[in-house]
Every structure is written in structure tokens, then in C-alpha cells.
Coordinates of C-alpha atoms and ligand atoms in Angstrom, one line a residue:
M1406 CA 70.3 -1.5 -7.1
G1407 CA 70.3 -0.8 -10.9
P1408 CA 70.1 2.7 -12.3
A1409 CA 69.4 5.4 -9.7
S1410 CA 65.7 6.3 -9.6
D1411 CA 66.6 9.8 -8.5
V1412 CA 69.2 11.1 -10.9
N1413 CA 70.7 13.4 -8.4
R1414 CA 71.2 10.8 -5.7
V1415 CA 74.8 9.5 -5.3
H1416 CA 75.0 6.1 -3.8
V1417 CA 77.7 5.6 -1.1
F1418 CA 79.5 2.2 -1.4
D1419 CA 81.7 1.7 1.7
T1420 CA 84.7 -0.5 1.4
T1421 CA 86.2 0.1 4.8
L1422 CA 85.9 -3.6 5.6
R1423 CA 87.4 -4.8 2.3
D1424 CA 89.9 -2.3 0.7
G1425 CA 90.3 -0.6 4.1
E1426 CA 90.9 -3.8 5.9
Q1427 CA 93.8 -4.5 3.4
S1428 CA 95.9 -1.9 5.1
P1429 CA 98.9 -3.3 7.0
G1430 CA 98.5 -4.0 10.6
I1431 CA 94.7 -4.0 10.6
S1432 CA 93.4 -7.2 12.3
L1433 CA 89.6 -7.0 12.8
N1434 CA 87.8 -10.1 14.1
T1435 CA 84.2 -11.0 13.0
A1436 CA 82.6 -9.3 16.0
E1437 CA 84.4 -6.0 15.3
K1438 CA 83.5 -6.1 11.6
V1439 CA 79.9 -6.7 12.4
E1440 CA 80.0 -3.8 14.9
I1441 CA 81.5 -1.5 12.2
A1442 CA 78.9 -2.7 9.7
H1443 CA 76.0 -1.9 12.0
Q1444 CA 77.5 1.6 12.4
L1445 CA 77.8 2.0 8.7
A1446 CA 74.1 1.1 8.4
R1447 CA 73.3 3.8 10.9
L1448 CA 75.5 6.2 9.0
G1449 CA 73.2 5.5 6.0
V1450 CA 75.7 4.0 3.4
D1451 CA 73.9 2.3 0.5
V1452 CA 76.3 -0.6 0.0
I1453 CA 78.8 -2.3 2.4
E1454 CA 81.6 -4.2 0.7
A1455 CA 82.0 -6.6 3.6
G1456 CA 85.1 -8.5 2.5
F1457 CA 86.7 -10.7 -0.1
P1458 CA 85.3 -14.1 1.0
I1459 CA 87.7 -16.4 -1.0
T1460 CA 90.8 -15.0 0.7
S1461 CA 90.3 -16.8 4.1
P1462 CA 87.7 -18.6 6.2
G1463 CA 87.8 -15.6 8.5
D1464 CA 86.9 -13.2 5.7
F1465 CA 84.1 -15.6 4.5
E1466 CA 82.7 -15.9 8.0
A1467 CA 82.7 -12.1 8.6
V1468 CA 80.9 -11.4 5.3
R1469 CA 78.3 -14.1 6.1
E1470 CA 77.7 -12.8 9.6
I1471 CA 77.3 -9.2 8.3
S1472 CA 74.9 -10.5 5.6
R1473 CA 72.8 -12.3 8.3
K1474 CA 72.8 -9.5 10.9
V1475 CA 73.0 -6.1 9.2
E1476 CA 69.8 -4.7 7.7
G1477 CA 69.4 -1.9 5.3
P1478 CA 72.4 -1.5 3.0
V1479 CA 73.2 -3.9 0.1
I1480 CA 75.9 -6.3 1.3
C1481 CA 78.5 -7.0 -1.2
G1482 CA 81.3 -9.6 -1.5
L1483 CA 84.3 -9.3 -3.8
A1484 CA 85.4 -12.0 -6.2
R1485 CA 88.0 -12.3 -8.9
T1486 CA 86.7 -13.8 -12.1
H1487 CA 87.5 -17.4 -10.9
K1488 CA 84.6 -19.8 -10.3
A1489 CA 85.8 -20.5 -6.8
D1490 CA 85.8 -16.8 -5.9
I1491 CA 82.3 -16.3 -7.2
D1492 CA 81.0 -19.4 -5.4
A1493 CA 82.6 -18.1 -2.1
A1494 CA 81.2 -14.6 -2.6
W1495 CA 77.7 -15.9 -3.2
G1496 CA 78.0 -18.4 -0.3
A1497 CA 78.9 -15.4 2.0
V1498 CA 76.3 -12.9 0.8
S1499 CA 73.4 -15.1 -0.1
E1500 CA 71.6 -14.6 3.2
A1501 CA 71.7 -10.8 3.0
Q1502 CA 68.4 -8.9 2.5
R1503 CA 70.0 -7.3 -0.5
P1504 CA 73.1 -9.2 -1.7
R1505 CA 75.6 -8.2 -4.4
I1506 CA 78.6 -9.9 -6.0
H1507 CA 81.4 -7.6 -7.1
T1508 CA 83.7 -9.3 -9.7
F1509 CA 86.8 -7.7 -11.2
I1510 CA 89.6 -8.3 -13.7
S1511 CA 92.3 -6.0 -14.9
T1512 CA 92.1 -4.3 -18.4
S1513 CA 95.5 -2.5 -18.4
D1514 CA 98.2 -4.2 -20.5
I1515 CA 100.6 -3.8 -17.6
H1516 CA 98.5 -6.0 -15.4
I1517 CA 97.4 -8.4 -18.2
E1518 CA 101.0 -9.0 -19.3
H1519 CA 102.8 -9.1 -16.0
Q1520 CA 100.3 -10.0 -13.3
L1521 CA 97.7 -12.1 -15.1
Q1522 CA 100.2 -13.3 -17.7
T1523 CA 97.5 -13.7 -20.3
D1524 CA 96.1 -11.7 -23.2
R1525 CA 93.2 -9.4 -23.9
E1526 CA 91.0 -12.1 -25.5
D1527 CA 91.3 -14.2 -22.4
V1528 CA 90.4 -11.2 -20.2
K1529 CA 87.2 -10.6 -22.2
G1530 CA 86.3 -14.3 -21.9
Q1531 CA 86.9 -14.3 -18.1
A1532 CA 84.9 -11.1 -17.6
R1533 CA 82.0 -12.6 -19.6
A1534 CA 82.0 -15.9 -17.8
A1535 CA 82.3 -14.3 -14.4
V1536 CA 79.5 -11.8 -14.8
A1537 CA 77.2 -14.5 -16.3
M1538 CA 78.0 -16.8 -13.4
A1539 CA 77.5 -14.2 -10.7
K1540 CA 74.2 -13.2 -12.4
S1541 CA 73.0 -16.8 -12.3
Y1542 CA 73.2 -16.5 -8.5
C1543 CA 72.4 -12.9 -7.8
E1544 CA 70.4 -10.1 -9.5
D1545 CA 72.8 -7.4 -8.4
V1546 CA 76.2 -7.8 -9.9
E1547 CA 79.0 -5.2 -10.0
F1548 CA 81.9 -5.4 -12.5
S1549 CA 85.2 -3.6 -12.2
P1550 CA 87.9 -3.4 -14.9
M1551 CA 90.8 -3.1 -12.5
D1552 CA 93.6 -0.5 -13.3
A1553 CA 91.2 1.0 -15.8
T1554 CA 92.8 4.4 -15.7
R1555 CA 96.1 3.0 -17.0
A1556 CA 94.3 0.9 -19.6
D1557 CA 93.4 1.5 -23.2
V1558 CA 90.0 3.1 -22.9
E1559 CA 88.8 1.3 -26.1
F1560 CA 89.7 -2.1 -24.6
T1561 CA 88.1 -1.2 -21.2
A1562 CA 85.0 -0.2 -23.1
E1563 CA 84.8 -3.5 -24.9
V1564 CA 85.1 -5.4 -21.6
C1565 CA 82.5 -3.1 -19.9
A1566 CA 80.1 -3.7 -22.9
I1567 CA 80.5 -7.5 -22.3
A1568 CA 79.8 -7.0 -18.6
V1569 CA 76.6 -5.1 -19.4
E1570 CA 75.5 -7.7 -22.0
E1571 CA 75.8 -10.3 -19.3
G1572 CA 73.7 -8.4 -16.9
A1573 CA 76.0 -6.3 -14.7
T1574 CA 73.9 -3.7 -12.8
V1575 CA 76.9 -1.6 -11.7
V1576 CA 80.1 -0.8 -13.7
N1577 CA 82.9 0.6 -11.5
I1578 CA 86.0 2.3 -13.0
P1579 CA 88.9 1.9 -10.6
D1580 CA 91.9 4.2 -10.5
T1581 CA 93.7 1.3 -8.8
V1582 CA 97.1 3.0 -8.4
G1583 CA 95.9 6.5 -7.7
Y1584 CA 97.4 7.8 -11.0
T1585 CA 94.6 9.7 -12.7
T1586 CA 93.7 13.4 -12.5
P1587 CA 90.2 14.9 -12.3
E1588 CA 90.2 16.1 -16.0
E1589 CA 91.5 12.8 -17.3
Y1590 CA 89.1 10.7 -15.2
A1591 CA 86.1 12.7 -16.3
D1592 CA 87.2 12.3 -20.0
Y1593 CA 87.6 8.6 -19.4
F1594 CA 83.9 8.4 -18.3
R1595 CA 82.8 10.6 -21.3
R1596 CA 84.7 8.4 -23.7
L1597 CA 83.2 5.2 -22.2
Y1598 CA 79.7 6.6 -22.5
E1599 CA 80.4 7.4 -26.2
L1600 CA 81.8 4.0 -26.9
V1601 CA 79.2 2.0 -24.9
P1602 CA 75.9 3.9 -24.8
A1603 CA 74.4 1.0 -22.8
L1604 CA 76.5 2.2 -19.8
R1605 CA 73.8 4.9 -19.4
G1606 CA 71.4 2.1 -18.5
V1607 CA 73.5 0.9 -15.5
E1608 CA 74.9 2.6 -12.5
M1609 CA 78.4 3.8 -13.1
S1610 CA 80.8 4.0 -10.1
V1611 CA 84.1 5.6 -9.1
H1612 CA 86.8 3.9 -7.1
C1613 CA 89.9 6.1 -6.5
H1614 CA 93.1 5.6 -4.6
D1615 CA 95.0 8.4 -2.9
D1616 CA 98.6 7.9 -4.0
L1617 CA 98.8 11.5 -5.3
G1618 CA 96.3 12.8 -2.8
M1619 CA 93.7 13.1 -5.5
A1620 CA 91.2 10.4 -4.5
V1621 CA 88.4 12.7 -3.4
A1622 CA 88.9 15.2 -6.3
N1623 CA 89.0 12.3 -8.8
S1624 CA 85.9 10.7 -7.3
Y1625 CA 84.1 14.1 -7.5
A1626 CA 85.1 14.5 -11.1
G1627 CA 83.8 11.1 -12.0
V1628 CA 80.5 11.9 -10.3
L1629 CA 80.2 15.1 -12.2
A1630 CA 80.8 13.1 -15.4
G1631 CA 77.9 10.8 -14.6
A1632 CA 78.8 8.2 -12.0
R1633 CA 76.2 7.7 -9.3
Q1634 CA 78.1 5.4 -7.0
V1635 CA 81.2 6.4 -5.0
E1636 CA 83.4 3.8 -3.5
C1637 CA 85.1 5.1 -0.4
A1638 CA 86.3 4.2 3.1
I1639 CA 85.9 5.7 6.5
N1640 CA 89.0 7.9 7.4
G1641 CA 90.2 7.1 3.8
I1642 CA 91.9 3.9 4.9
G1643 CA 92.8 1.3 2.2
E1644 CA 95.7 -0.1 0.1
R1645 CA 98.9 2.1 0.3
A1646 CA 97.8 5.7 0.6
G1647 CA 94.2 4.7 1.0
N1648 CA 90.8 5.2 -0.7
C1649 CA 88.6 8.2 -1.2
S1650 CA 87.6 9.3 2.3
L1651 CA 83.9 8.7 2.9
E1652 CA 83.5 11.7 5.2
E1653 CA 85.2 14.1 2.8
I1654 CA 83.2 13.1 -0.3
A1655 CA 79.9 12.9 1.6
M1656 CA 80.5 16.4 3.1
L1657 CA 81.6 17.8 -0.2
I1658 CA 78.4 16.6 -1.8
H1659 CA 76.4 17.9 1.1
V1660 CA 78.0 21.3 1.6
R1661 CA 78.4 22.2 -2.1
A1662 CA 74.9 21.0 -3.2
D1663 CA 74.5 24.6 -4.5
V1664 CA 77.0 23.9 -7.4
H1665 CA 75.9 20.4 -8.4
G1666 CA 72.5 19.7 -6.9
L1667 CA 73.5 16.2 -5.8
S1668 CA 72.8 14.4 -2.5
T1669 CA 73.6 11.2 -0.7
G1670 CA 71.7 9.2 2.0
I1671 CA 74.4 9.8 4.6
N1672 CA 73.3 10.9 8.0
T1673 CA 76.1 13.3 8.5
R1674 CA 75.6 13.4 12.3
E1675 CA 76.9 9.9 12.5
I1676 CA 80.2 10.7 10.7
A1677 CA 82.4 11.6 13.7
R1678 CA 81.3 8.5 15.7
T1679 CA 81.9 6.2 12.8
S1680 CA 85.3 7.7 12.2
R1681 CA 86.2 7.2 15.9
M1682 CA 85.0 3.6 15.9
V1683 CA 87.0 2.7 12.8
S1684 CA 90.1 4.5 14.1
R1685 CA 89.9 2.6 17.4
L1686 CA 89.2 -0.8 16.0
T1687 CA 91.8 -0.6 13.2
G1688 CA 94.4 1.2 15.3
Y1689 CA 94.8 3.8 12.6
A1690 CA 95.0 7.2 14.2
I1691 CA 93.4 10.2 12.6
Q1692 CA 95.8 13.0 11.7
P1693 CA 94.8 16.2 13.7
N1694 CA 94.3 18.3 10.6
K1695 CA 92.3 15.7 8.7
A1696 CA 89.4 17.3 6.9
I1697 CA 86.0 16.8 8.6
V1698 CA 87.1 14.4 11.4
G1699 CA 90.5 15.6 12.5
R1700 CA 90.7 17.0 16.0
N1701 CA 91.5 20.5 14.6
A1702 CA 89.0 20.4 11.7
F1703 CA 86.8 22.9 13.5
A1704 CA 89.4 24.6 15.7
H1705 CA 90.5 28.1 15.2
E1706 CA 94.0 29.1 16.4
S1707 CA 94.7 32.5 14.9
G1708 CA 93.4 35.5 16.8
I1709 CA 91.9 37.0 13.6
H1710 CA 90.0 33.7 12.9
Q1711 CA 88.8 33.3 16.5
D1712 CA 87.6 36.9 16.5
G1713 CA 85.7 36.5 13.2
V1714 CA 84.0 33.2 14.4
L1715 CA 82.9 34.8 17.6
K1716 CA 81.3 37.7 15.7
E1717 CA 79.8 35.5 13.0
R1718 CA 80.5 31.8 12.6
S1719 CA 80.3 31.9 8.8
T1720 CA 83.3 34.2 8.6
Y1721 CA 85.7 31.2 8.9
E1722 CA 83.5 28.1 9.0
I1723 CA 81.8 26.5 6.0
M1724 CA 80.0 23.9 8.1
D1725 CA 79.0 23.4 11.7
A1726 CA 80.8 20.8 13.9
T1727 CA 77.3 19.5 15.0
E1728 CA 76.5 18.6 11.4
V1729 CA 79.2 15.9 11.5
G1730 CA 78.3 14.8 15.0
L1731 CA 81.3 16.3 16.8
E1732 CA 79.2 17.7 19.6
S1733 CA 77.9 14.4 20.9
N1734 CA 79.2 14.4 24.4
S1735 CA 75.9 15.0 26.2
I1736 CA 75.7 11.7 28.1
V1737 CA 77.2 11.8 31.5
L1738 CA 77.3 9.0 34.0
G1739 CA 78.9 9.0 37.5
K1740 CA 80.2 6.4 39.9
H1741 CA 76.8 5.7 41.3
S1742 CA 75.2 4.9 37.9
G1743 CA 74.0 1.4 37.6
R1744 CA 73.9 -1.3 35.0
H1745 CA 70.6 -0.1 33.5
A1746 CA 71.9 3.4 33.2
L1747 CA 75.0 2.1 31.4
R1748 CA 73.0 -0.1 29.1
D1749 CA 70.6 2.8 28.2
A1750 CA 73.5 5.1 27.6
L1751 CA 75.3 2.6 25.4
E1752 CA 72.0 2.0 23.5
Q1753 CA 71.8 5.8 22.8
L1754 CA 75.3 5.6 21.4
G1755 CA 74.3 2.7 19.1
F1756 CA 75.9 -0.2 21.0
K1757 CA 73.7 -3.1 21.8
V1758 CA 75.5 -4.7 24.8
E1759 CA 73.8 -7.5 26.7
G1760 CA 74.7 -10.5 29.0
N1761 CA 78.4 -11.2 29.5
A1762 CA 79.4 -8.3 27.3
L1763 CA 77.3 -5.9 29.5
N1764 CA 78.9 -7.4 32.7
S1765 CA 82.4 -6.8 31.4
A1766 CA 81.5 -3.3 30.1
F1767 CA 80.0 -2.5 33.5
K1768 CA 83.2 -3.7 35.3
A1769 CA 85.3 -1.6 33.0
F1770 CA 83.0 1.4 33.5
K1771 CA 83.1 1.1 37.3
E1772 CA 86.9 1.0 37.2
V1773 CA 86.9 4.2 35.3
A1774 CA 84.1 5.9 37.2
D1775 CA 85.9 5.2 40.5
R1776 CA 88.8 7.3 39.3
K1777 CA 87.1 9.9 37.1
K1778 CA 84.4 12.4 38.3
Q1779 CA 82.2 12.1 35.2
V1780 CA 82.1 9.5 32.5
T1781 CA 81.0 11.0 29.2
A1782 CA 79.7 9.6 25.9
L1783 CA 83.2 9.8 24.5
D1784 CA 84.6 7.9 27.5
L1785 CA 81.9 5.3 27.1
E1786 CA 82.7 4.8 23.4
A1787 CA 86.3 4.3 24.3
I1788 CA 85.6 1.9 27.1
V1789 CA 83.3 -0.2 24.9
S1790 CA 85.7 -0.2 21.9
D1791 CA 88.4 -1.3 24.3
E1792 CA 86.2 -4.2 25.6
M1793 CA 85.2 -5.1 22.0
R1794 CA 88.9 -5.7 21.2
E1795 CA 89.0 -8.3 24.0
R1796 CA 89.5 -11.8 22.7
S1797 CA 88.8 -15.0 24.6
D1798 CA 92.2 -16.4 23.6
A1799 CA 94.0 -13.1 24.5
H1800 CA 96.9 -12.5 26.8
E1801 CA 95.5 -10.5 29.7
L1802 CA 97.1 -8.1 32.1
A1803 CA 97.0 -9.8 35.5
S1804 CA 99.1 -7.5 37.6
F1805 CA 100.9 -4.3 37.1
E1806 CA 103.7 -2.5 39.1
V1807 CA 106.0 0.2 37.9
V1808 CA 108.6 1.8 40.2
A1809 CA 110.2 5.0 38.9
A1810 CA 113.1 6.7 40.9
S1811 CA 115.1 9.8 39.9
D1812 CA 118.5 8.1 40.4
R1813 CA 118.0 4.9 38.4
E1814 CA 116.1 3.4 35.5
P1815 CA 112.4 2.6 36.1
M1816 CA 111.5 -1.0 36.9
A1817 CA 108.3 -2.8 35.8
K1818 CA 106.9 -6.0 37.1
I1819 CA 104.0 -7.3 35.0
G1820 CA 101.8 -10.3 35.4
V1821 CA 100.2 -11.8 32.3
T1822 CA 97.5 -14.4 32.1
L1823 CA 98.2 -16.6 29.1
P1824 CA 95.4 -18.0 26.9
S1825 CA 95.9 -21.3 28.7
G1826 CA 94.9 -19.7 32.0
E1827 CA 98.4 -19.8 33.5
T1828 CA 99.8 -16.5 34.9
V1829 CA 103.4 -15.6 34.2
V1830 CA 105.4 -12.7 35.6
G1831 CA 108.2 -10.7 33.9
E1832 CA 110.4 -8.0 35.4
S1833 CA 112.6 -5.5 33.6
S1834 CA 114.1 -2.1 33.7
G1835 CA 113.9 0.2 30.7
D1836 CA 114.7 3.6 29.1
G1837 CA 111.5 4.9 30.6
P1838 CA 108.5 3.4 32.3
I1839 CA 106.8 2.4 29.0
D1840 CA 110.0 0.7 27.7
A1841 CA 110.3 -1.1 31.0
V1842 CA 106.7 -2.4 30.8
F1843 CA 107.1 -3.6 27.2
R1844 CA 110.3 -5.4 28.1
A1845 CA 108.7 -7.0 31.2
I1846 CA 105.8 -8.3 29.0
Q1847 CA 108.3 -9.7 26.5
Q1848 CA 110.1 -11.5 29.3
A1849 CA 106.9 -12.8 30.8
T1850 CA 105.5 -14.1 27.5
G1851 CA 108.8 -15.2 26.0
T1852 CA 108.1 -13.3 22.8
E1853 CA 110.1 -10.7 20.9
S1854 CA 108.2 -8.0 19.0
E1855 CA 109.4 -4.9 17.2
L1856 CA 107.4 -1.8 18.3
R1857 CA 106.4 -0.2 15.0
Q1858 CA 104.1 2.5 16.3
Y1859 CA 103.0 3.9 19.6
T1860 CA 100.4 6.7 20.0
V1861 CA 98.8 8.1 23.1
D1862 CA 95.8 10.4 23.1
A1863 CA 93.3 11.7 25.6
V1864 CA 89.7 10.7 25.1
T1865 CA 88.4 14.0 26.4
G1866 CA 89.9 17.2 27.8
G1867 CA 90.5 17.6 31.6
E1868 CA 93.1 16.4 34.0
D1869 CA 91.3 13.2 34.7
A1870 CA 90.8 12.3 31.0
L1871 CA 91.1 8.7 30.0
G1872 CA 94.3 7.9 28.2
E1873 CA 94.0 5.9 25.0
V1874 CA 97.0 4.1 23.6
T1875 CA 97.5 2.4 20.3
V1876 CA 100.4 0.0 19.7
M1877 CA 101.5 -1.6 16.5
L1878 CA 103.8 -4.5 16.7
R1879 CA 105.6 -6.7 14.2
T1880 CA 105.7 -10.2 15.6
D1881 CA 107.0 -13.1 13.5
G1882 CA 106.8 -10.9 10.4
R1883 CA 103.2 -10.0 11.1
L1884 CA 101.9 -6.5 11.9
A1885 CA 99.1 -6.1 14.3
T1886 CA 97.6 -3.3 16.4
G1887 CA 96.1 -3.2 19.9
L1888 CA 94.2 -0.5 21.8
G1889 CA 94.3 0.1 25.6
V1890 CA 92.2 2.6 27.6
A1891 CA 92.8 3.5 31.2
T1892 CA 93.0 6.6 33.4
D1893 CA 96.8 5.7 33.7
I1894 CA 98.6 5.8 30.4
I1895 CA 101.3 3.4 31.5
E1896 CA 98.6 0.8 32.3
A1897 CA 96.8 1.7 29.0
S1898 CA 100.1 1.0 27.2
A1899 CA 100.5 -2.4 28.8
R1900 CA 96.9 -3.3 27.8
A1901 CA 97.5 -2.1 24.2
Y1902 CA 100.7 -4.0 23.9
L1903 CA 99.1 -7.2 25.1
R1904 CA 96.2 -6.8 22.7
A1905 CA 98.5 -6.2 19.8
L1906 CA 100.5 -9.2 20.8
S1907 CA 97.4 -11.4 21.0
N1908 CA 96.2 -10.1 17.6
A1909 CA 99.6 -10.9 16.0
L1910 CA 99.8 -14.4 17.5
E1911 CA 96.1 -15.1 16.6
G1912 CA 96.8 -13.8 13.1
A1913 CA 99.8 -16.1 12.8
A1914 CA 97.8 -19.1 14.0
T1915 CA 94.9 -18.3 11.6
R1916 CA 97.3 -17.9 8.8
E1917 CA 98.8 -21.3 9.4
A1918 CA 95.3 -22.9 9.6
E1919 CA 94.3 -21.0 6.4
T1920 CA 97.4 -22.1 4.5
A1921 CA 96.7 -25.7 5.5
T1922 CA 93.0 -25.4 4.4
A1923 CA 94.0 -23.7 1.1
E1924 CA 96.6 -26.3 0.4
A1925 CA 94.0 -29.1 1.0
A1926 CA 91.4 -27.2 -1.2
V1927 CA 94.0 -26.9 -4.0
E1928 CA 94.6 -30.6 -3.9
R1929 CA 90.8 -31.3 -4.1
T1930 CA 89.7 -28.7 -6.6
P1931 CA 90.5 -28.5 -10.3
G1932 CA 91.7 -25.0 -11.3
P1933 CA 89.2 -22.3 -12.3
Ligands
KIV3282 O1 91.6 -0.6 -6.5 C1 91.0 -1.5 -7.1 O2 91.1 -1.6 -8.3 C2 90.1 -2.4 -6.4 C3 89.2 -3.3 -7.2 C4 89.1 -4.6 -6.6 C5 87.9 -2.6 -7.4 O3 90.1 -2.3 -5.2
ZN3283 ZN1 90.9 -0.4 -4.4

């Protein structure tokens, strides 16, 4: 992308599918990642960091699919400074319309000494070789001195100067452990510009983690100090406390343009939908009071506030819910709506659903429409996300029976179709109906999982609202989430549990296959 042609335009670099995907329990498959990437393109992000291709064949495959299918944004793959990483990143992004390789190495002494177990000279050499190699493949190369904010700024400057000499187009300054403050981060940028004037000829970027709750504030400070790319993730997901939240920084830039005169290419009306999609597919719920996309972000509880808003919205609202797409519930289908109506409605919502996927979406829609008077846009989004989480090798709910009586514990009898096609049945009592259902599934499948998280939410208001359940399980040491949507929350819980279980078992199988592949590769390849 190179230096911004419009000096006031801030480029949005989305790392939901890379740093965000590193959050525990997230287990997205390739189809889900492609779906999110399409939505990010509709949202108007400038760059999608689609993954870290060397880390697994699954990551490589997902980055390659996104590169092939998603038009518009730059598609970026992450790489350490190792040759094998850069080869893998290029292999995965080379078919993108606008590919980028992002390579990184730490410049803090803490990392150099303890993690890399090397010295500063070696770091400089590795950075030079990596950027030069990436540049030999790809015009657009981003370089990050990891843990920069805890590193000696003079040394980071030397490494950044090398990256620019070798042709880096973007230099990103990560606050890897969420340690910096706005003043300190802005000073860091000022000092870098003083020490390396050539940084004014490339695009500078911010990448802030939220360990002290400062990711958005620090990113904003970096932008005011000259950066024109912000690395961020939908709903702020990412390592530990997460990354700078895309929706917050984008709306901050949008709403307060009066103070800074900056803009982004984000279509703010797509924010709410993107946030819901990422929340559903990752299993990471959004806290109700989360800025911009939380359920209460535009709700007024106190009488004084309600009174003020009724008289004049601007008394207590600095932005309109419609600006972030929170009103989009206009589509309504009923039980007589046909396949075409469903396809058209889904298309309006940005989902391209054809063939078998349309058939199963239609079946799921009919089941809901038979029990619910009206199926709205929000319902459709939930149904399709639920269908998208379906895997061909999944454990499926075959039958479902729960008996609750006031004088004894509830009993559940659950039939599960295994990936082999065989159907098994489990029966159990439990502390409540949900506990009974989960125990019956464990009995049927012969598995033992620890329930780490269970959330239930209503997709819309109203007594006949669809229930949406997210389950996070730890199975054989692996965390995985699953989503289930149904008019009955006990049934939705059973579905969510089975999806989480399938994801955990699939993750374990993939991990075994990947370890075997990696071991074979190590035997074949000389070290970097
Ligand atoms: O936080 C970090 O330092 C990173 C780098 C890979 C940019 O995610
Ligand atoms: Zn990061």
C-alpha cells in the first residue's frame, strides 16, 4: 500500500483472523474464516491479516482460500524471520489480488535474551534477511519489531532503519504486552521519526494489546503521532486481554473527526453485523456494556436520561444506533416464505448461500418458522451462523427427550449420530435439565469434558424469541466452543454442546496430524 496518498486517511488492518484467532477456545474452520473475511471486506477494512500460515496446514489453507476468494482488501500472512515462515506466508497469499507479507522479530532485550536466546546483532541480521527475502516475493512487506514498547528505542530504530532499507512498505510498532501509555507511545513514535527520518516515507502502524485497558487509547495516541495504519480486531478479541477493538477505534475516528480531521474507509453500518458474526463463530460473547456493539451501548435506563433523549436525542447520545447498523431488523419472513425468499433475504444480509447449504438453511428456517410467528433478519443471521458451524464430521443431535418432574431430578434421553453414521443413545439424570442433557451426551459418546463456559441469550425480544447458546468445553486438554440455536433453549444447549465436542475432537485430530507433518518436515528441512 505504501505511504497514504490522503494524509488524513487511517488504514484499518484487521487481525481478527490472526491475533484474534489466537484466543483460547476459538476454533474456526476454513469456511468460517472465509465467511468472516468476506464480511470484513464489506465492512471496508483495508487489510485482512488472514493467519499465520507456517503454524499449521489448516492456517495455511485458510489464508490461501481467503487470498483466492476475497476481493478488495490487501490479504496479509504473518511470518517470523525464518525462511520457512516467509515461504509459507508467500505460498498462502501469492494468489491474492493485493498480497502482503508481515514479518516480525523482537527488539526488547527481555525477548532477545530469554525467548530468542540470541543477541542484538543477530536480530538485525535476521530482520535484514527476512525483509529482503519477503521483498523478493512481494512488493508489499510489513515489518514489526515485536515488544517494541519495552525495547530500547535506539535499538528498535536501528532495526526499523534496516527494514526500510530492505524495502519494507509498512513499519508496525507493537505494544505486545499492553504495557505502554498514550503519552509514552506517542513519544516513542516521535523519537523513532527523529532517529530514522526515512520512516516518514513508509506507512507507520500501531498494534496495541489491552492488558491495562489502554489498547484503543494507545492506538489513538500513535495515530495522532503520525501512524496511518491501525491494527485491530472485531470485538477486541486477541491474545490475553485482546487487541484494540476495531469498532471502537473506527467510531472514535468517525465521531471525533472534528478534533483530528482523520477518516477511515469503514462502512460503519456494517459494524454491528460483523460484530455479531464474529461473536457467534468464535463463541466469544459480547459484554452488554461493551462500547459501540454491546446490547446496552445505546440503551438508556435512568429516567432523566430517557426523558432527555425523548426530548432531544443529542442530550445523551453522541452517535445514532443506525450509524453502526444496530437497526437492521427490517427483513421479515413467515412460515409460508419459500426457498427463493429465503435466498434473497440471506443475500441482502450478505450471505451467499446456494445448493446444499441453501437446502439445509431452508430446513433450519422452516423448523424455526413453524414455531415462531415472524423470522427476522437477526433470526436469519443466527440460523445461518448456526448452520455454518455444522461440520461434515460432527456429532449430530438425532433425538431429544427431557422429562422434568417436581418430585425428582430431571431425566434426559439423547440420541447422537456419530461421524461414522452410527446412532448412540445416552440417558442420565442431572441437577437440572441442562445438566441432565450434558451428562446424557457424555454417556452416549463415551467422552468426558469439563464445561468451562455456558451462556444463553435471546436473538430478539419477544416470548417466542430464538434462544442462542454458547458452550465452551475442555476435552483432552483442548478448549473449543460450540453454538446452538433453537426456539427451545434446552435443545439449543444440546446442539451447542455437540458442536463444541466435535470442534474439540476435530482440533485434537488435526493437532495430531499437524504434529506428525511438522515432525516429518523437521526431519527433511535444514534449520532456518
Ligand atoms: O503483539 C504482537 O507483537 C504481535 C506481532 C506479531 C505484531 O501480534
Ligand atoms: Zn499482537
